[in-house]
Coordinates of C-alpha atoms in Angstrom, one line a residue:
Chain A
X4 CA 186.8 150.3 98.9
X5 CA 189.4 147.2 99.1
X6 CA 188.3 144.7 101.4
X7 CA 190.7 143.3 104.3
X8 CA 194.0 142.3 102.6
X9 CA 196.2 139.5 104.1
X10 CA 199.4 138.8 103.0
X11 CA 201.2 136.4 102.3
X12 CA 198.7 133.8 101.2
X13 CA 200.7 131.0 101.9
X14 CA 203.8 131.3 103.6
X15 CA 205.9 127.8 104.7
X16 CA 208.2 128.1 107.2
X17 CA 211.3 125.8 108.5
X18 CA 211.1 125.0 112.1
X19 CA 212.9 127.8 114.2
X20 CA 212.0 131.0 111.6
X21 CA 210.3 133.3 112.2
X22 CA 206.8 134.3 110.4
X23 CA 205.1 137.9 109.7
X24 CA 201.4 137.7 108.6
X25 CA 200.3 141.2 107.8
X26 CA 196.9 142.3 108.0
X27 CA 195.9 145.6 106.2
X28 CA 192.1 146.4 107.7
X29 CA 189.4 147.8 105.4
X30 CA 189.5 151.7 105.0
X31 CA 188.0 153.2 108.0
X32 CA 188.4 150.9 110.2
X33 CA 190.3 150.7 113.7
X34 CA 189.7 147.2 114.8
X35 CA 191.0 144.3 114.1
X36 CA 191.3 140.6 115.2
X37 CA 193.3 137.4 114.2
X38 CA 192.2 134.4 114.8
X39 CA 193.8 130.9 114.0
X40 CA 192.0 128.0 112.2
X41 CA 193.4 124.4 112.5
X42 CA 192.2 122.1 109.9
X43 CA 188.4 121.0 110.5
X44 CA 187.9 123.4 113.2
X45 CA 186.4 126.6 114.1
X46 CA 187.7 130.0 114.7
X47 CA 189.8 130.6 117.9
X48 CA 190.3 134.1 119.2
X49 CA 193.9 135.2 119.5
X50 CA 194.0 138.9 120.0
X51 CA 191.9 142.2 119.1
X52 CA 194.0 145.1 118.5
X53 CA 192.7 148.9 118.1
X54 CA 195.5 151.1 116.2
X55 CA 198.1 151.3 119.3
X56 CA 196.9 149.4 121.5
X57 CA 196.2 145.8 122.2
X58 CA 192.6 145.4 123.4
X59 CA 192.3 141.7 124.2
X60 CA 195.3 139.2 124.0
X61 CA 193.9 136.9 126.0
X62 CA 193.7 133.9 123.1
X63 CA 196.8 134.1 122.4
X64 CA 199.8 132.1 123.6
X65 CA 202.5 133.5 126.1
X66 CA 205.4 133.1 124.5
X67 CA 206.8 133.3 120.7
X68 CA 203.5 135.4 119.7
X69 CA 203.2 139.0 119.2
X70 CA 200.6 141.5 117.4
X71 CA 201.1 145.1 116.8
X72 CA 199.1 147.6 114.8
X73 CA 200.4 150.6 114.4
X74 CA 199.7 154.0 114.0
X75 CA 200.5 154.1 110.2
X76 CA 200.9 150.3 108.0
X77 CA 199.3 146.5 108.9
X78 CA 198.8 145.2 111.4
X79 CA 201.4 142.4 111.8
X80 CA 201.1 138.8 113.6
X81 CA 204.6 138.2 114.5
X82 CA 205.5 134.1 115.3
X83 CA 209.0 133.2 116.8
X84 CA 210.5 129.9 116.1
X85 CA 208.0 128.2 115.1
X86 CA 207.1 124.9 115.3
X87 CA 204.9 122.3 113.4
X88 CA 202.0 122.8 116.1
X89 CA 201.7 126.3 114.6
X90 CA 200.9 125.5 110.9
X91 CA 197.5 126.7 110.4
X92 CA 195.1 129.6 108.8
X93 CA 195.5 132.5 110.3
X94 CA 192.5 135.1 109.3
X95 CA 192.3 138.7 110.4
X96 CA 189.3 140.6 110.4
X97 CA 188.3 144.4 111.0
X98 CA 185.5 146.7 111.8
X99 CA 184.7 150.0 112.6
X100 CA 184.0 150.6 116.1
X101 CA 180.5 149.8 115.7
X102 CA 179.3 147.4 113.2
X103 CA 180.0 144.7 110.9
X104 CA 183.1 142.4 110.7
X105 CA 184.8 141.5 107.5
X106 CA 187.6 139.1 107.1
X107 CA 190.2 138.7 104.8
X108 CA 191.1 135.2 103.0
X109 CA 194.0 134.5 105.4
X110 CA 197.4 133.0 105.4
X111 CA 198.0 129.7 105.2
X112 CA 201.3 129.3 107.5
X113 CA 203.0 125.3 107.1
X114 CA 205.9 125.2 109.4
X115 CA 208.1 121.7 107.9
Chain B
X28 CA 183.9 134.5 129.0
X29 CA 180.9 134.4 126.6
X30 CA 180.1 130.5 125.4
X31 CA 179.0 130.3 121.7
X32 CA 177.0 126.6 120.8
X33 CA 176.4 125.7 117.4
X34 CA 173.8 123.3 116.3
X35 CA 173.7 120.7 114.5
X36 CA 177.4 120.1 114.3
X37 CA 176.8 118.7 111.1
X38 CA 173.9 118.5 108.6
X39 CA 173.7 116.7 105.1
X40 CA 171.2 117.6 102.7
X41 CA 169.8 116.7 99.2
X42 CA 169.7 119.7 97.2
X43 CA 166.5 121.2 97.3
X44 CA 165.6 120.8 100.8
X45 CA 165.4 123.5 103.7
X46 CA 167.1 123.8 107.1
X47 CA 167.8 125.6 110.0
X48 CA 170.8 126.1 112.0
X49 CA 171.3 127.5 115.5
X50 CA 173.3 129.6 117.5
X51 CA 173.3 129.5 121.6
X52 CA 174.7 132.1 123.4
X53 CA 175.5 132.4 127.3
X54 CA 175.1 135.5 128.0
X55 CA 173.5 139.6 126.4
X56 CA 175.8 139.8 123.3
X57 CA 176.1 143.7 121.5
X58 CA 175.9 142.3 117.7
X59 CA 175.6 138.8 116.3
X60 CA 177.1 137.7 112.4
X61 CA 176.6 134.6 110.9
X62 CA 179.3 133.9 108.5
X63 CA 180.2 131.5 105.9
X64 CA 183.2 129.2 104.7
X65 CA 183.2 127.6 101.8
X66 CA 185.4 125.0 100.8
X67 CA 188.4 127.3 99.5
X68 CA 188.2 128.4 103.1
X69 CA 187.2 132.7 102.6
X70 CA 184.8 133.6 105.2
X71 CA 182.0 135.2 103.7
X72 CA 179.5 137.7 105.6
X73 CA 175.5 136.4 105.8
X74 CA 173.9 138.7 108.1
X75 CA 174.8 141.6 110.8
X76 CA 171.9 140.8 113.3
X77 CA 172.4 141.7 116.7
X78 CA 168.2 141.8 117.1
X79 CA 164.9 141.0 115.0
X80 CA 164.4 139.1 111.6
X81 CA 166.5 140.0 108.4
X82 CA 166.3 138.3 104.5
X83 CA 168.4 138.0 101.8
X84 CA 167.9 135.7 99.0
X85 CA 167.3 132.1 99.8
X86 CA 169.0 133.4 102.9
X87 CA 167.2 134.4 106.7
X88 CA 168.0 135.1 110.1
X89 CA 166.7 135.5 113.2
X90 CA 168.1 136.8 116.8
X91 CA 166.2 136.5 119.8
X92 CA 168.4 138.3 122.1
X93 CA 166.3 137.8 124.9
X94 CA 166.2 134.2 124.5
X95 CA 169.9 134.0 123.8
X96 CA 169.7 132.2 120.8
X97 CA 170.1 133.3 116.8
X98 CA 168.8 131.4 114.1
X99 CA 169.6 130.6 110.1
X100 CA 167.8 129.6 108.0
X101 CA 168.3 127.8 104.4
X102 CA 165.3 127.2 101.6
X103 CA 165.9 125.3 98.5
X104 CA 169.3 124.2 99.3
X105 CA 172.6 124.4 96.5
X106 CA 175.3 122.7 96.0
X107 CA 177.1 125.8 96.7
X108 CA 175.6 126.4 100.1
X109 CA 178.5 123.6 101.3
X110 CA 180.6 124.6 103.7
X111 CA 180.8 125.6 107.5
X112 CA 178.5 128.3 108.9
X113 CA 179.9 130.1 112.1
X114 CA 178.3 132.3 114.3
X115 CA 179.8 134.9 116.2
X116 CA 178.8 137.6 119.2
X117 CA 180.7 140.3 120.4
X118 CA 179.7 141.7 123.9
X119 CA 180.3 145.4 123.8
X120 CA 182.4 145.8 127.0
X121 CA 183.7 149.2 127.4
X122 CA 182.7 150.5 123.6
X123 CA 185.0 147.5 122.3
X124 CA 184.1 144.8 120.0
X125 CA 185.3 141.2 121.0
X126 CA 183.8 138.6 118.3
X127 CA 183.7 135.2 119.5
X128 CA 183.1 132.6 117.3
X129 CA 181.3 128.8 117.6
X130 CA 182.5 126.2 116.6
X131 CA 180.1 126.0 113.7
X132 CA 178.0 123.8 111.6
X133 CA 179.5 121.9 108.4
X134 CA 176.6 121.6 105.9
X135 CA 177.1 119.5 102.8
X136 CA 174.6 119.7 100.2
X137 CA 174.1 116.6 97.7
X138 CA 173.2 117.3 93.9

């Protein structure tokens, strides 16, 4: 059983692109969450998605961010135009409905 | 929404030694994970303890859900027990998971 895959590991970006993180959960699970890490920090909640359907969005910003996860594939954190302020970790994690978390080893996003 | 506090921010330690580390919580929480980072940054599951006392290894936790408040605890500290140690609590609204993470302790073990 595969853990959480995240792809890519690293992924730099010029100001204005656009960057995909995909997030492939662990088999048999329906949840999952992103979450961004700036350097020396903690863990701040972006969104929680269930297959179709966005649960929570509420951590992450209004404009230029989307999530999806779809009935069939990833779950993909979509970035318009980025900016420097967005270069970070980005980690995903899923779970089954009830029970244990597992993360994957994230993306490393540097927007120059 | 649910506040998560972390204590001590930060903690140095000569190898060897034992600590503890704890998690506040504002509110009834569903399930409670203490997780760690080491320094290539993967987050690494300790412990799935929403209630009650668990042990693995040099590794054990407690949750006092009551009390609003989990505790970990380290013996015999290593070198590679560096790193940060986050706690996070999901509430259980409507059947959903919601983790929420603190903002977690950095521990740095000396040799």
């Amino acid at each position: 059983n595969a853990g959480v895959m995240q792809n890519p590991r690293h992924l730099v970006r010029r100001r204005g692109q656009e960057a995909r993180l995909r997030c492939s959960p662990m088999k048999g699970h329906s949840h999952v969450y992103w979450y961004r890490q700036l350097p020396e920090e903690g863990l701040k909640f972006m969104v929680y998605l269930q297959k179709e359907n966005i649960i929570d969005e509420s951590g992450m910003p209004k404009e230029r961010f989307s999530a999806e996860f779809p009935k069939e594939g990833p779950s993909i954190l979509r970035i318009q135009q980025v900016v420097r302020g967005d270069s970070a970790a980005y980690f995903c994690a899923s779970s089954p409905r009830r029970g244990m978390a597992f993360f994957g080893q994230g993306t490393r996003l540097t927007v120059v | 929404g649910i506040q998560v506090e972390q204590s001590p921010p930060d903690l140095i330690l000569q190898e060897g030694a034992n600590s503890t580390l704890r998690c506040n919580f504002s509110d009834s929480v569903n399930n409670l994970q203490w997780f760690h980072q080491n320094p290539w940054g993967q987050l690494i599951n300790l412990f799935y303890i929403p209630s009650g006392t668990k042990q693995n290894g040099r590794l054990s936790a407690t949750t006092v859900a009551t009390e609003r408040y989990s505790l970990l605890y380290i013996s015999s500290s290593q070198t590679t027990d560096s790193g940060v140690y986050f706690c996070a609590v999901d509430q259980g609204r409507n059947n959903n998971n919601d983790m929420r993470f603190g903002a977690g302790t950095r521990l740095t073990v000396k040799p």
